[in-house]
Short mmCIF file of C-alpha atoms in Angstrom, two decimals:
data_model
loop_
_atom_site.label_atom_id
_atom_site.label_comp_id
_atom_site.label_asym_id
_atom_site.label_seq_id
_atom_site.Cartn_x
_atom_site.Cartn_y
_atom_site.Cartn_z
CA UNK A 24 -129.13 -68.66 34.91
CA UNK A 25 -129.26 -69.48 31.36
CA UNK A 26 -132.70 -68.99 29.59
CA UNK A 27 -133.61 -72.36 27.49
CA UNK A 28 -135.56 -72.39 24.39
CA UNK A 29 -138.78 -73.40 26.20
CA UNK A 30 -138.54 -70.62 28.56
CA UNK A 31 -138.63 -68.11 26.06
CA UNK A 32 -142.36 -67.49 24.53
CA UNK A 33 -143.34 -65.74 21.26
CA UNK A 34 -146.96 -64.52 21.41
CA UNK A 35 -149.84 -61.77 21.89
CA UNK A 36 -151.64 -61.18 24.99
CA UNK A 37 -155.15 -62.42 24.77
CA UNK A 38 -156.29 -61.04 27.98
CA UNK A 39 -155.44 -59.45 31.38
CA UNK A 40 -156.62 -59.71 34.91
CA UNK A 41 -155.40 -57.80 37.85
CA UNK A 42 -153.91 -60.00 40.53
CA UNK A 43 -153.42 -58.99 44.29
CA UNK A 44 -151.87 -55.57 44.59
CA UNK A 45 -149.35 -54.76 41.80
CA UNK A 46 -149.45 -58.05 39.93
CA UNK A 47 -150.94 -59.20 36.56
CA UNK A 48 -152.27 -62.55 35.59
CA UNK A 49 -152.23 -62.61 31.93
CA UNK A 50 -153.61 -65.08 29.19
CA UNK A 51 -151.13 -65.42 26.36
CA UNK A 52 -150.88 -67.24 23.27
CA UNK A 53 -147.69 -68.23 22.03
CA UNK A 54 -146.64 -70.04 18.96
CA UNK A 55 -144.92 -73.24 20.25
CA UNK A 56 -146.92 -73.28 24.03
CA UNK A 57 -150.34 -72.69 22.67
CA UNK A 58 -152.55 -70.73 25.41
CA UNK A 59 -151.29 -70.45 28.53
CA UNK A 60 -151.90 -68.73 31.85
CA UNK A 61 -148.71 -66.01 33.04
CA UNK A 62 -148.25 -64.03 36.00
CA UNK A 63 -146.07 -60.86 35.80
CA UNK A 64 -145.33 -60.01 39.62
CA UNK A 65 -145.07 -56.25 39.95
CA UNK A 66 -145.78 -54.90 37.00
CA UNK A 67 -148.44 -52.97 38.08
CA UNK A 68 -146.17 -50.98 40.58
CA UNK A 69 -146.13 -47.26 39.98
CA UNK A 70 -142.76 -46.86 38.68
CA UNK A 71 -141.12 -45.87 35.47
CA UNK A 72 -139.68 -48.93 34.46
CA UNK A 73 -142.55 -50.76 35.59
CA UNK A 74 -145.06 -48.72 34.04
CA UNK A 75 -143.09 -49.04 30.53
CA UNK A 76 -143.28 -53.07 30.78
CA UNK A 77 -146.99 -52.84 31.92
CA UNK A 78 -148.05 -50.69 28.63
CA UNK A 79 -145.86 -53.59 26.44
CA UNK A 80 -148.78 -56.21 27.75
CA UNK A 81 -151.28 -54.53 25.72
CA UNK A 82 -153.47 -56.89 23.67
CA UNK A 83 -152.45 -57.04 19.67
CA UNK A 84 -148.87 -56.59 20.51
CA UNK A 85 -146.11 -59.02 19.87
CA UNK A 86 -144.19 -60.08 22.32
CA UNK A 87 -141.46 -61.89 23.43
CA UNK A 88 -141.38 -63.15 27.35
CA UNK A 89 -139.66 -65.41 29.62
CA UNK A 90 -141.00 -67.98 32.39
CA UNK A 91 -139.29 -67.73 35.09
CA UNK A 92 -141.11 -71.08 36.38
CA UNK A 93 -143.10 -73.80 35.54
CA UNK A 94 -146.45 -75.15 36.11
CA UNK A 95 -150.29 -74.73 35.38
CA UNK A 96 -149.70 -70.39 36.37
CA UNK A 97 -145.73 -69.86 35.64
CA UNK A 98 -144.33 -66.73 36.53
CA UNK A 99 -143.19 -64.57 33.57
CA UNK A 100 -141.20 -61.20 32.76
CA UNK A 101 -141.14 -59.08 29.46
CA UNK A 102 -138.15 -59.46 27.26
CA UNK A 103 -139.37 -57.15 24.35
CA UNK A 104 -141.75 -56.23 22.22
CA UNK A 105 -141.18 -57.33 18.62
CA UNK A 106 -141.79 -55.32 15.49
CA UNK A 107 -143.86 -52.08 15.34
CA UNK A 108 -146.23 -51.56 17.34
CA UNK A 109 -149.48 -50.09 15.89
CA UNK A 110 -152.34 -50.32 17.72
CA UNK A 111 -155.72 -51.94 16.65
CA UNK A 112 -158.65 -48.74 16.59
CA UNK A 113 -161.67 -48.32 16.08
CA UNK A 114 -163.90 -51.19 14.49
CA UNK A 115 -160.30 -53.49 14.35
CA UNK A 116 -160.11 -53.15 18.21
CA UNK A 117 -163.72 -54.68 18.49
CA UNK A 118 -162.62 -57.37 15.41
CA UNK A 119 -159.50 -58.25 18.01
CA UNK A 120 -161.63 -58.72 21.07
CA UNK A 121 -164.04 -61.03 19.23
CA UNK A 122 -161.05 -63.09 17.78
CA UNK A 123 -159.29 -63.00 21.26
CA UNK A 124 -162.50 -64.52 22.71
CA UNK A 125 -162.83 -66.92 20.17
CA UNK A 126 -159.45 -68.63 20.85
CA UNK A 127 -159.77 -67.99 24.81
CA UNK A 128 -162.85 -70.44 24.30
CA UNK A 129 -161.99 -72.38 21.63
CA UNK A 130 -158.81 -73.53 22.06
CA UNK A 131 -157.14 -75.34 25.04
CA UNK A 132 -153.95 -75.05 27.03
CA UNK A 133 -150.84 -75.75 26.16
CA UNK A 134 -152.02 -77.17 23.18
CA UNK A 135 -148.88 -75.72 20.70
CA UNK A 136 -150.77 -74.58 17.16
CA UNK A 137 -148.23 -73.00 15.22
CA UNK A 138 -150.56 -72.94 11.83
CA UNK A 139 -153.42 -71.04 14.14
CA UNK A 140 -150.97 -68.49 15.86
CA UNK A 141 -149.67 -67.47 12.25
CA UNK A 142 -153.02 -67.02 10.99
CA UNK A 143 -153.86 -65.03 14.11
CA UNK A 144 -150.48 -63.25 13.36
CA UNK A 145 -151.28 -62.45 9.94
CA UNK A 146 -154.91 -61.23 10.71
CA UNK A 147 -153.67 -58.67 13.46
CA UNK A 148 -151.04 -57.30 11.03
CA UNK A 149 -153.80 -57.29 8.27
CA UNK A 150 -156.12 -55.26 10.56
CA UNK A 151 -153.44 -52.81 11.61
CA UNK A 152 -153.55 -51.54 8.31
CA UNK A 153 -157.07 -52.22 6.77
CA UNK A 154 -159.41 -52.22 9.57
CA UNK A 155 -162.48 -53.24 7.89
CA UNK A 156 -160.65 -56.35 5.87
CA UNK A 157 -163.98 -58.66 6.64
CA UNK A 158 -162.51 -60.95 3.96
CA UNK A 159 -158.93 -61.46 6.34
CA UNK A 160 -161.17 -62.31 9.16
CA UNK A 161 -163.70 -64.65 7.70
CA UNK A 162 -160.01 -66.60 6.51
CA UNK A 163 -158.96 -66.55 9.76
CA UNK A 164 -162.04 -68.43 11.13
CA UNK A 165 -161.82 -70.85 8.59
CA UNK A 166 -158.37 -71.41 9.52
CA UNK A 167 -159.17 -71.59 13.09
CA UNK A 168 -161.79 -74.06 12.72
CA UNK A 169 -159.48 -76.33 10.23
CA UNK A 170 -156.51 -76.42 13.02
CA UNK A 171 -158.81 -77.14 15.61
CA UNK A 172 -160.06 -80.58 13.77
CA UNK A 173 -163.64 -78.91 12.27
CA UNK A 174 -162.81 -77.92 8.99
CA UNK A 175 -165.56 -77.36 6.77
CA UNK A 176 -165.20 -78.70 3.67
CA UNK A 177 -167.34 -76.64 0.70
CA UNK A 178 -166.98 -79.43 -1.87
CA UNK A 179 -168.87 -82.08 -0.40
CA UNK A 180 -172.30 -83.10 -0.19
CA UNK A 181 -172.91 -84.90 3.32
CA UNK A 182 -176.82 -85.80 2.31
CA UNK A 183 -176.00 -88.08 -1.47
CA UNK A 184 -172.16 -88.54 -0.40
CA UNK A 185 -171.31 -86.63 -3.26
CA UNK A 186 -169.44 -83.61 -4.78
CA UNK A 187 -171.11 -80.09 -4.56
CA UNK A 188 -173.29 -79.29 -7.76
CA UNK A 189 -173.27 -75.84 -8.95
CA UNK A 190 -176.83 -75.94 -9.63
CA UNK A 191 -177.89 -76.91 -6.36
CA UNK A 192 -178.91 -75.35 -2.90
CA UNK A 193 -177.70 -76.81 0.02
CA UNK A 194 -178.30 -76.27 3.65
CA UNK A 195 -175.50 -76.75 6.22
CA UNK A 196 -175.59 -78.52 9.58
CA UNK A 197 -172.62 -78.22 12.10
CA UNK A 198 -172.24 -81.99 12.85
CA UNK A 199 -172.65 -83.25 9.02
CA UNK A 200 -171.73 -80.20 6.75
CA UNK A 201 -173.68 -79.45 3.55
CA UNK A 202 -176.93 -80.95 2.58
CA UNK A 203 -178.49 -80.77 -0.53
CA UNK A 204 -182.15 -78.79 -0.38
CA UNK A 205 -184.26 -80.70 -2.64
CA UNK A 206 -187.05 -78.15 -2.21
CA UNK A 207 -184.91 -74.96 -1.50
CA UNK A 208 -187.82 -72.40 -2.19
CA UNK A 209 -185.63 -69.49 -2.11
CA UNK A 210 -183.36 -70.66 0.92
CA UNK A 211 -180.00 -72.41 1.33
CA UNK A 212 -176.41 -71.57 -0.03
CA UNK A 213 -175.97 -71.56 -4.00
CA UNK A 214 -173.54 -74.69 -4.95
CA UNK A 215 -171.69 -72.29 -7.13
CA UNK A 216 -171.08 -70.03 -4.10
CA UNK A 217 -169.67 -73.11 -2.10
CA UNK A 218 -167.52 -74.08 -5.10
CA UNK A 219 -166.02 -71.03 -5.24
CA UNK A 220 -165.08 -71.52 -1.69
CA UNK A 221 -164.33 -74.79 -1.89
CA UNK A 222 -161.67 -73.09 -4.31
CA UNK A 223 -160.19 -70.56 -2.19
CA UNK A 224 -162.25 -68.19 -3.75
CA UNK A 225 -163.49 -65.43 -1.08
CA UNK A 226 -165.70 -63.08 -2.83
CA UNK A 227 -168.42 -61.00 -0.97
CA UNK A 228 -171.15 -62.94 -1.02
CA UNK A 229 -168.61 -66.00 0.39
CA UNK A 230 -167.64 -63.85 2.64
CA UNK A 231 -171.46 -63.60 3.90
CA UNK A 232 -171.79 -67.52 4.00
CA UNK A 233 -168.79 -68.22 5.47
CA UNK A 234 -169.85 -66.12 8.05
CA UNK A 235 -173.03 -67.71 8.74
CA UNK A 236 -171.32 -71.19 8.45
CA UNK A 237 -168.88 -70.16 11.25
CA UNK A 238 -171.63 -68.82 13.46
CA UNK A 239 -173.11 -72.06 13.62
CA UNK A 240 -170.44 -73.78 14.32
CA UNK A 241 -168.88 -72.10 16.91
CA UNK A 242 -172.21 -71.73 18.36
CA UNK A 243 -172.28 -75.89 18.48
CA UNK A 244 -168.66 -76.21 19.63
CA UNK A 245 -169.67 -73.71 22.90
CA UNK A 246 -172.78 -76.11 23.64
CA UNK A 247 -175.15 -73.23 22.70
CA UNK A 248 -173.47 -70.52 25.30
CA UNK A 249 -173.24 -67.33 23.29
CA UNK A 250 -169.82 -65.20 22.42
CA UNK A 251 -170.07 -61.99 24.43
CA UNK A 252 -168.33 -60.57 21.65
CA UNK A 253 -171.51 -60.88 19.29
CA UNK A 254 -172.86 -58.00 21.17
CA UNK A 255 -170.08 -55.59 20.00
CA UNK A 256 -170.29 -56.81 16.53
CA UNK A 257 -173.72 -55.40 15.59
CA UNK A 258 -172.88 -54.18 12.05
CA UNK A 259 -174.23 -56.39 9.31
CA UNK A 260 -171.03 -57.80 7.52
CA UNK A 261 -169.75 -58.46 11.12
CA UNK B 19 -157.44 -72.09 67.00
CA UNK B 20 -159.65 -69.04 67.92
CA UNK B 21 -163.65 -69.05 68.60
CA UNK B 22 -165.70 -69.46 66.18
CA UNK B 23 -166.63 -65.69 66.13
CA UNK B 24 -163.48 -64.49 65.97
CA UNK B 25 -162.73 -66.67 62.97
CA UNK B 26 -165.88 -65.64 61.25
CA UNK B 27 -164.62 -62.03 61.55
CA UNK B 28 -161.01 -63.03 60.06
CA UNK B 29 -162.63 -64.26 57.26
CA UNK B 30 -165.34 -61.72 57.08
CA UNK B 31 -162.34 -59.10 56.46
CA UNK B 32 -160.52 -61.25 53.80
CA UNK B 33 -163.01 -60.07 51.30
CA UNK B 34 -161.23 -56.38 51.26
CA UNK B 35 -158.28 -56.06 48.58
CA UNK B 36 -154.99 -57.09 49.82
CA UNK B 37 -156.07 -58.41 53.01
CA UNK B 38 -154.71 -62.05 53.67
CA UNK B 39 -155.22 -64.07 56.95
CA UNK B 40 -152.35 -62.33 58.61
CA UNK B 41 -153.34 -58.73 58.16
CA UNK B 42 -157.07 -59.81 58.94
CA UNK B 43 -155.87 -61.19 62.13
CA UNK B 44 -154.29 -58.06 63.19
CA UNK B 45 -157.05 -56.11 62.58
CA UNK B 46 -159.48 -57.92 64.55
CA UNK B 47 -156.67 -58.24 67.18
CA UNK B 48 -156.74 -54.63 67.46
CA UNK B 49 -160.21 -54.08 67.42
CA UNK B 50 -160.76 -56.68 70.26
CA UNK B 51 -157.97 -55.55 72.79
CA UNK B 52 -157.36 -51.58 71.87
CA UNK B 53 -160.40 -49.99 69.56
CA UNK B 54 -163.61 -51.55 70.71
CA UNK B 55 -165.53 -48.27 70.40
CA UNK B 56 -164.07 -47.85 67.10
CA UNK B 57 -165.16 -51.23 65.89
CA UNK B 58 -168.62 -50.83 67.29
CA UNK B 59 -168.56 -47.33 65.05
CA UNK B 60 -167.30 -49.45 61.82
CA UNK B 61 -170.23 -52.04 62.27
CA UNK B 62 -172.75 -49.53 62.00
CA UNK B 63 -171.31 -47.36 59.26
CA UNK B 64 -170.53 -50.19 57.27
CA UNK B 65 -174.29 -51.64 57.98
CA UNK B 66 -175.68 -48.35 57.06
CA UNK B 67 -173.87 -47.60 54.20
CA UNK B 68 -174.46 -51.00 52.36
CA UNK B 69 -177.87 -50.65 53.15
CA UNK B 70 -178.99 -47.20 52.02
CA UNK B 71 -175.97 -46.26 49.46
CA UNK B 72 -177.02 -47.28 45.89
CA UNK B 73 -176.82 -46.14 42.30
CA UNK B 74 -177.42 -42.51 40.86
CA UNK B 75 -179.79 -42.80 38.47
CA UNK B 76 -178.37 -39.98 36.36
CA UNK B 77 -175.00 -40.89 36.47
CA UNK B 78 -174.42 -44.52 38.15
CA UNK B 79 -172.14 -43.52 40.92
CA UNK B 80 -173.00 -44.67 44.45
CA UNK B 81 -174.82 -42.07 46.42
CA UNK B 82 -177.41 -42.13 48.91
CA UNK B 83 -180.24 -40.52 47.18
CA UNK B 84 -181.81 -40.96 43.60
CA UNK B 85 -179.97 -38.40 42.28
CA UNK B 86 -176.22 -37.99 43.54
CA UNK B 87 -174.73 -34.32 44.61
CA UNK B 88 -173.05 -33.45 41.13
CA UNK B 89 -175.93 -34.96 38.90
CA UNK B 90 -178.28 -32.38 40.98
CA UNK B 91 -176.00 -29.28 41.04
CA UNK B 92 -177.52 -26.64 38.89
CA UNK B 93 -174.26 -24.35 38.52
CA UNK B 94 -172.69 -27.45 36.60
CA UNK B 95 -172.26 -27.34 32.75
CA UNK B 96 -175.37 -30.06 31.49
CA UNK B 97 -174.30 -29.51 28.09
CA UNK B 98 -171.02 -31.56 28.62
CA UNK B 99 -170.82 -35.45 29.80
CA UNK B 100 -167.92 -37.19 30.70
CA UNK B 101 -167.81 -40.91 30.78
CA UNK B 102 -165.45 -42.08 32.92
CA UNK B 103 -164.94 -45.81 34.09
CA UNK B 104 -165.36 -45.82 37.83
CA UNK B 105 -166.39 -43.00 40.93
CA UNK B 106 -162.51 -43.14 41.57
CA UNK B 107 -162.09 -41.51 37.66
CA UNK B 108 -165.03 -38.84 38.95
CA UNK B 109 -162.82 -38.25 42.52
CA UNK B 110 -159.44 -37.72 40.10
CA UNK B 111 -161.13 -35.44 37.77
CA UNK B 112 -162.98 -33.31 40.17
CA UNK B 113 -159.42 -32.66 41.79
CA UNK B 114 -158.09 -31.68 38.85
CA UNK B 115 -161.02 -28.85 38.88
CA UNK B 116 -160.76 -28.87 34.76
CA UNK B 117 -164.11 -30.32 34.11
CA UNK B 118 -167.51 -28.88 35.47
CA UNK B 119 -169.93 -30.84 33.59
CA UNK B 120 -171.81 -34.05 34.43
CA UNK B 121 -170.39 -37.33 34.55
CA UNK B 122 -171.64 -40.93 33.49
CA UNK B 123 -169.77 -44.25 35.25
CA UNK B 124 -169.49 -47.21 32.66
CA UNK B 125 -167.82 -49.45 35.60
CA UNK B 126 -165.28 -51.50 33.43
CA UNK B 127 -164.49 -51.64 29.86
CA UNK B 128 -165.47 -53.60 27.15
CA UNK B 129 -164.17 -56.95 27.56
CA UNK B 130 -166.14 -59.89 26.25
CA UNK B 131 -163.67 -62.42 27.66
CA UNK B 132 -164.68 -60.90 31.46
CA UNK B 133 -168.50 -61.19 30.22
CA UNK B 134 -168.65 -57.11 30.34
CA UNK B 135 -170.87 -56.19 27.12
CA UNK B 136 -172.86 -53.08 26.44
CA UNK B 137 -175.65 -53.91 28.91
CA UNK B 138 -173.02 -53.83 31.82
CA UNK B 139 -171.73 -50.70 31.10
CA UNK B 140 -174.90 -49.28 30.59
CA UNK B 141 -174.64 -47.90 26.86
CA UNK B 142 -178.53 -47.60 26.90
CA UNK B 143 -178.61 -45.98 30.02
CA UNK B 144 -175.99 -43.22 28.19
CA UNK B 145 -177.98 -43.02 25.18
CA UNK B 146 -180.80 -42.24 26.96
CA UNK B 147 -179.28 -39.60 28.98
CA UNK B 148 -178.02 -38.06 25.78
CA UNK B 149 -181.00 -37.55 24.47
CA UNK B 150 -181.59 -34.21 25.65
CA UNK B 151 -179.42 -31.18 26.95
CA UNK B 152 -176.24 -32.69 26.32
CA UNK B 153 -174.36 -31.16 23.34
CA UNK B 154 -170.51 -32.87 24.14
CA UNK B 155 -169.65 -36.60 25.18
CA UNK B 156 -166.33 -36.61 26.55
CA UNK B 157 -164.70 -40.08 26.51
CA UNK B 158 -162.08 -40.66 29.52
CA UNK B 159 -161.77 -44.05 29.61
CA UNK B 160 -158.36 -46.11 30.23
CA UNK B 161 -155.64 -45.85 27.51
CA UNK B 162 -156.21 -49.78 26.65
CA UNK B 163 -157.44 -51.95 23.93
CA UNK B 164 -160.79 -52.25 25.69
CA UNK B 165 -160.88 -48.57 26.90
CA UNK B 166 -160.35 -48.08 22.68
CA UNK B 167 -162.93 -50.81 21.64
CA UNK B 168 -165.39 -49.41 24.39
CA UNK B 169 -164.99 -45.39 23.44
CA UNK B 170 -165.23 -46.69 19.66
CA UNK B 171 -168.25 -48.75 20.58
CA UNK B 172 -169.73 -45.64 22.36
CA UNK B 173 -168.65 -42.94 19.57
CA UNK B 174 -170.80 -45.03 16.90
CA UNK B 175 -174.04 -45.42 19.11
CA UNK B 176 -173.49 -41.79 20.12
CA UNK B 177 -172.77 -40.14 16.74
CA UNK B 178 -176.32 -40.34 15.34
CA UNK B 179 -177.88 -38.62 18.42
CA UNK B 180 -176.33 -35.11 17.21
CA UNK B 181 -173.72 -34.79 19.86
CA UNK B 182 -170.34 -33.82 19.65
CA UNK B 183 -167.93 -36.77 20.74
CA UNK B 184 -164.43 -36.10 21.87
CA UNK B 185 -161.37 -38.40 23.91
CA UNK B 186 -159.23 -37.05 26.22
CA UNK B 187 -155.84 -36.63 24.70
CA UNK B 188 -153.54 -39.57 25.48
CA UNK B 189 -149.41 -39.29 25.24
CA UNK B 190 -146.58 -38.01 27.23
CA UNK B 191 -147.47 -37.56 31.20
CA UNK B 192 -146.51 -34.33 32.91
CA UNK B 193 -142.60 -34.53 33.91
CA UNK B 194 -142.08 -37.30 32.18
CA UNK B 195 -139.20 -38.25 30.44
CA UNK B 196 -138.94 -39.45 26.65
CA UNK B 197 -136.59 -42.27 27.51
CA UNK B 198 -138.62 -43.71 29.91
CA UNK B 199 -141.92 -43.60 27.90
CA UNK B 200 -142.87 -46.84 25.78
CA UNK B 201 -143.16 -47.01 21.81
CA UNK B 202 -146.94 -47.70 21.97
CA UNK B 203 -147.37 -44.18 24.10
CA UNK B 204 -144.91 -42.64 22.41
CA UNK B 205 -146.76 -43.69 19.00
CA UNK B 206 -150.01 -42.28 20.48
CA UNK B 207 -148.11 -38.89 21.35
CA UNK B 208 -147.22 -38.48 17.87
CA UNK B 209 -150.24 -39.32 15.96
CA UNK B 210 -152.41 -36.99 18.34
CA UNK B 211 -149.20 -34.03 18.13
CA UNK B 212 -151.22 -30.81 17.48
CA UNK B 213 -149.46 -27.10 16.02
CA UNK B 214 -148.17 -24.78 18.81
#
């Protein structure tokens, strides 16, 4: 049997669930086919070869897999793991679980998202080297929303239909964007910080703004249902 | 088509893991044809168990009393507490004879997609337990990313209490051959090497 290009997927495991006695149901995030469910039959058997394959199905490990059937739930097998495997440890693992939950809940099945996949790939590689690079997380969050069609425009004042002014103070509404505050009273986001973000400059202050704004958008997209991973991100900067 | 009661019993057996309709049918025919006394004993003990077995207030393992026999044993070392995932893990460690302290069961690893967070793994109960007597917490969770994240989360919460937090070693299994060990396990083993 020849392997066609569409049968080979490159991607990451987002989530695994035990299925029957020896199989594993895997939520896979691939570059070319988006999020899909794959069934790895017999991979939990206590044999040397299967143990080795099962270990390869860890989260945050880039893999090439082969689909052996078609349909909503395809059977598959691991071809090989790609690149060095440096596991995410400590805080990076928790950030990774948060990102996986975001993709699992916001990205539909079989929607190819190659740019989003590349952003995810970059983030995972960054977290392996610098586990607390939260600016990388914020950049990923913005890229994810943009790819899903909910990009945030940091330069546009929705209330006055004009550009953000450097001296202004603004509030954010998920369905509209930034709106000028006539009476800021110490609250809101500074126009200078928003313009810097619009220019692609992610300062510490900018990262804090992105965190709050993305949180609002995700909350809106999930219809108010909370992200479970939020409970783990207790550190104020996360 | 079977009688309603027989069908109900077949369906009831199918709640067991790995038991499909065929297996459930075989079990029901066996009980009805060959071992009615065994079936009655099974039904009685099943009812008793489900009614009387609850969760130990100390370690969250299953037991008939408020405190399980391990938590109540005065000979065990109260200064050491081992965090494991399931009752099967407690049994495995007990059979190894390598640990003589107390246990705490998380009953799962952190997995946001499955809806398992700090509350579900009993983080607050563990912290409350470590407020007195416990000096060392040994984390013996799965060697998976979820296990790693759970260990890190618990470690972050436990260290401020002044307890020593350790984690069991990861690496090559006893009798294992290097050529069959995957790259991730080998990387862990290499990182965790120690002088001999």
